[in-house]
Amino acid sequence: MRLVDGIDSERNQSGETFRATLNSPLAVDGEIAIPAGYDVEGHLVEVKSAGKFAGQSAVVLQLDRIAVAGRSYSIQTDQYKKQGSSRGKNTAEKVGAGAAIGAIIGGLAGGGKGAGIGAAAGGGLGGGVQAATKGQQIKLPSETVLNFTLQNPLTVIPAQGPDSHRHKMETPNDPNNPQ
């Protein structure tokens, strides 16, 4: 399916619905049951935004309905899951590196006491740079193509043509056109 509504782990919340369209036809035994282009609706099962110091963004999506020929059909699909990169380890590494650099500079400047002051300052600098930026957010813009698999069979009533319920009139005998 192809997203109509964009999804952003920093903006969206669990439970919200989203719109999409069927990107490729659904086929059964080589026969197209539902052509591409029909409307699909789903919901956000889980949304986590990455925090400033630690945390990992995540989104979990599931499809709920497909609209075909004016009728809405409930569907059950697997879930689409995406996680951002973890922030905690990255922050710890940068704070630790800042502390080590600070200790070296402090040790050169003032000996043992200077090393302690430099380590604290360097650690604070590394943490401050990290706190100014958030972890990797997940953004799925409109037009993003995602794949889902139906978990249960879907029964779709074959659509009939607009004139299928009308009785056909018999043509009167035309003397110029014998049958």
Tab-separated table of C-alpha atoms in Angstrom:
chain	number	residue	atom	x	y	z
A	1	MET	CA	0.000	0.000	0.000
A	2	ARG	CA	1.034	3.630	-0.506
A	3	LEU	CA	0.618	6.149	2.310
A	4	VAL	CA	-1.643	9.144	1.721
A	5	ASP	CA	-1.006	10.561	5.218
A	6	GLY	CA	2.586	10.974	6.333
A	7	ILE	CA	3.630	9.494	9.694
A	8	ASP	CA	6.169	11.072	12.055
A	9	SER	CA	7.223	9.544	15.398
A	10	GLU	CA	7.651	13.037	16.846
A	11	ARG	CA	4.163	14.242	15.832
A	12	ASN	CA	1.779	11.257	15.678
A	13	GLN	CA	0.281	9.331	18.615
A	14	SER	CA	-0.699	5.699	19.195
A	15	GLY	CA	-4.308	5.003	18.182
A	16	GLU	CA	-4.453	7.595	15.376
A	17	THR	CA	-5.737	6.463	11.990
A	18	PHE	CA	-4.024	6.977	8.661
A	19	ARG	CA	-5.130	6.769	5.030
A	20	ALA	CA	-3.448	4.892	2.213
A	21	THR	CA	-4.230	3.401	-1.198
A	22	LEU	CA	-3.733	-0.091	-2.504
A	23	ASN	CA	-0.498	0.199	-4.508
A	24	SER	CA	-0.738	-3.118	-6.347
A	25	PRO	CA	-3.706	-5.409	-7.003
A	26	LEU	CA	-4.701	-8.192	-4.636
A	27	ALA	CA	-4.774	-11.434	-6.597
A	28	VAL	CA	-6.020	-14.924	-5.789
A	29	ASP	CA	-4.776	-17.815	-7.911
A	30	GLY	CA	-3.629	-15.371	-10.580
A	31	GLU	CA	-7.023	-13.628	-10.757
A	32	ILE	CA	-7.235	-9.998	-9.644
A	33	ALA	CA	-9.705	-9.782	-6.760
A	34	ILE	CA	-9.138	-6.100	-5.950
A	35	PRO	CA	-7.401	-3.783	-8.431
A	36	ALA	CA	-4.828	-1.207	-7.285
A	37	GLY	CA	-5.999	2.252	-6.278
A	38	TYR	CA	-8.681	1.464	-3.696
A	39	ASP	CA	-8.702	3.313	-0.344
A	40	VAL	CA	-7.182	1.642	2.705
A	41	GLU	CA	-7.337	2.765	6.335
A	42	GLY	CA	-5.129	1.708	9.203
A	43	HIS	CA	-4.089	2.784	12.670
A	44	LEU	CA	-0.909	3.450	14.619
A	45	VAL	CA	-0.570	0.576	17.077
A	46	GLU	CA	2.458	2.149	18.794
A	47	VAL	CA	4.404	5.385	18.390
A	48	LYS	CA	7.475	6.305	20.467
A	49	SER	CA	9.481	9.462	19.985
A	50	ALA	CA	13.190	9.385	20.814
A	51	GLY	CA	14.073	11.486	23.863
A	52	LYS	CA	16.914	13.954	24.228
A	53	PHE	CA	19.352	11.780	26.213
A	54	ALA	CA	18.091	8.242	25.693
A	55	GLY	CA	15.348	6.338	23.998
A	56	GLN	CA	14.575	4.905	20.640
A	57	SER	CA	11.844	6.035	18.293
A	58	ALA	CA	9.465	3.385	16.997
A	59	VAL	CA	6.298	3.113	14.914
A	60	VAL	CA	4.024	0.094	14.499
A	61	LEU	CA	1.248	0.258	11.865
A	62	GLN	CA	-1.619	-2.078	11.031
A	63	LEU	CA	-4.279	-1.965	8.322
A	64	ASP	CA	-7.949	-2.160	9.329
A	65	ARG	CA	-10.207	-1.531	6.305
A	66	ILE	CA	-10.328	-1.421	2.549
A	67	ALA	CA	-13.086	0.315	0.600
A	68	VAL	CA	-14.108	-1.439	-2.613
A	69	ALA	CA	-16.969	-0.336	-4.874
A	70	GLY	CA	-18.558	1.787	-2.169
A	71	ARG	CA	-18.370	-0.908	0.528
A	72	SER	CA	-15.928	-1.066	3.415
A	73	TYR	CA	-14.361	-4.418	4.331
A	74	SER	CA	-12.572	-5.111	7.628
A	75	ILE	CA	-9.168	-6.685	7.134
A	76	GLN	CA	-6.527	-8.129	9.429
A	77	THR	CA	-2.907	-7.712	8.416
A	78	ASP	CA	0.479	-8.264	9.922
A	79	GLN	CA	2.115	-5.200	11.467
A	80	TYR	CA	4.686	-2.921	9.875
A	81	LYS	CA	7.376	-2.063	12.452
A	82	LYS	CA	10.245	0.413	12.221
A	83	GLN	CA	12.694	1.517	14.922
A	84	GLY	CA	15.098	4.437	14.920
A	85	SER	CA	18.672	4.119	16.112
A	86	SER	CA	19.258	4.061	19.863
A	87	ARG	CA	20.306	7.313	21.517
A	88	GLY	CA	21.559	6.076	24.907
A	89	LYS	CA	24.801	4.400	23.793
A	90	ASN	CA	25.662	7.265	21.445
A	91	THR	CA	25.203	9.825	24.264
A	92	ALA	CA	27.316	7.784	26.691
A	93	GLU	CA	30.123	7.467	24.143
A	94	LYS	CA	30.183	11.203	23.418
A	95	VAL	CA	30.016	12.191	27.114
A	96	GLY	CA	32.830	9.703	27.885
A	97	ALA	CA	34.968	10.985	25.001
A	98	GLY	CA	34.416	14.565	26.138
A	99	ALA	CA	35.460	13.654	29.680
A	100	ALA	CA	38.635	11.928	28.459
A	101	ILE	CA	39.618	14.906	26.287
A	102	GLY	CA	38.863	17.261	29.184
A	103	ALA	CA	41.025	15.195	31.561
A	104	ILE	CA	43.961	15.302	29.163
A	105	ILE	CA	43.672	19.063	28.705
A	106	GLY	CA	43.166	19.617	32.455
A	107	GLY	CA	46.127	17.366	33.325
A	108	LEU	CA	48.399	19.294	30.978
A	109	ALA	CA	47.207	22.613	32.358
A	110	GLY	CA	47.200	22.005	36.091
A	111	GLY	CA	48.197	18.487	37.104
A	112	GLY	CA	45.923	16.126	39.083
A	113	LYS	CA	43.410	18.714	40.289
A	114	GLY	CA	43.204	20.229	36.769
A	115	ALA	CA	42.559	16.780	35.303
A	116	GLY	CA	39.457	16.350	37.498
A	117	ILE	CA	38.130	19.789	36.551
A	118	GLY	CA	38.905	19.160	32.856
A	119	ALA	CA	37.142	15.765	32.946
A	120	ALA	CA	34.010	17.296	34.464
A	121	ALA	CA	34.006	20.145	31.965
A	122	GLY	CA	34.699	17.838	29.020
A	123	GLY	CA	31.957	15.422	30.078
A	124	GLY	CA	29.511	18.290	30.437
A	125	LEU	CA	30.436	19.548	26.980
A	126	GLY	CA	29.867	16.131	25.389
A	127	GLY	CA	26.517	15.755	27.171
A	128	GLY	CA	25.450	19.299	26.290
A	129	VAL	CA	26.040	18.735	22.590
A	130	GLN	CA	24.021	15.534	22.749
A	131	ALA	CA	21.177	17.107	24.766
A	132	ALA	CA	20.759	19.790	22.137
A	133	THR	CA	19.738	17.175	19.564
A	134	LYS	CA	17.094	14.458	19.771
A	135	GLY	CA	17.515	10.850	18.752
A	136	GLN	CA	16.643	9.687	15.253
A	137	GLN	CA	12.932	10.186	14.579
A	138	ILE	CA	10.984	8.010	12.152
A	139	LYS	CA	9.374	9.856	9.273
A	140	LEU	CA	7.283	8.008	6.677
A	141	PRO	CA	6.238	10.704	4.186
A	142	SER	CA	3.138	10.591	2.007
A	143	GLU	CA	3.659	8.300	-1.019
A	144	THR	CA	5.841	5.868	0.982
A	145	VAL	CA	5.150	2.272	-0.137
A	146	LEU	CA	4.779	-0.282	2.677
A	147	ASN	CA	4.076	-4.016	2.420
A	148	PHE	CA	1.486	-5.847	4.517
A	149	THR	CA	0.235	-9.428	4.439
A	150	LEU	CA	-3.400	-10.374	5.046
A	151	GLN	CA	-3.683	-12.615	8.119
A	152	ASN	CA	-7.255	-13.782	7.422
A	153	PRO	CA	-9.119	-14.410	4.170
A	154	LEU	CA	-11.047	-11.476	2.744
A	155	THR	CA	-14.336	-12.151	1.003
A	156	VAL	CA	-15.241	-9.506	-1.533
A	157	ILE	CA	-18.596	-9.595	-3.289
A	158	PRO	CA	-18.016	-9.291	-7.039
A	159	ALA	CA	-19.044	-5.897	-8.307
A	160	GLN	CA	-21.738	-5.925	-10.942
A	161	GLY	CA	-21.981	-3.443	-13.748
A	162	PRO	CA	-24.268	-0.432	-13.303
A	163	ASP	CA	-26.924	-1.906	-15.628
A	164	SER	CA	-26.798	-5.507	-14.410
A	165	HIS	CA	-30.057	-5.241	-12.424
A	166	ARG	CA	-32.082	-3.924	-15.401
A	167	HIS	CA	-34.066	-6.167	-17.670
A	168	LYS	CA	-33.095	-6.002	-21.282
A	169	MET	CA	-35.807	-5.029	-23.699
A	170	GLU	CA	-36.362	-7.260	-26.624
A	171	THR	CA	-35.813	-5.595	-29.931
A	172	PRO	CA	-38.922	-5.347	-32.066
A	173	ASN	CA	-38.934	-7.177	-35.346
A	174	ASP	CA	-37.500	-4.901	-37.994
A	175	PRO	CA	-38.676	-5.764	-41.499
A	176	ASN	CA	-35.384	-4.436	-42.906
A	177	ASN	CA	-33.335	-6.594	-40.519
A	178	PRO	CA	-34.616	-10.154	-40.367
A	179	GLN	CA	-33.303	-12.258	-37.498
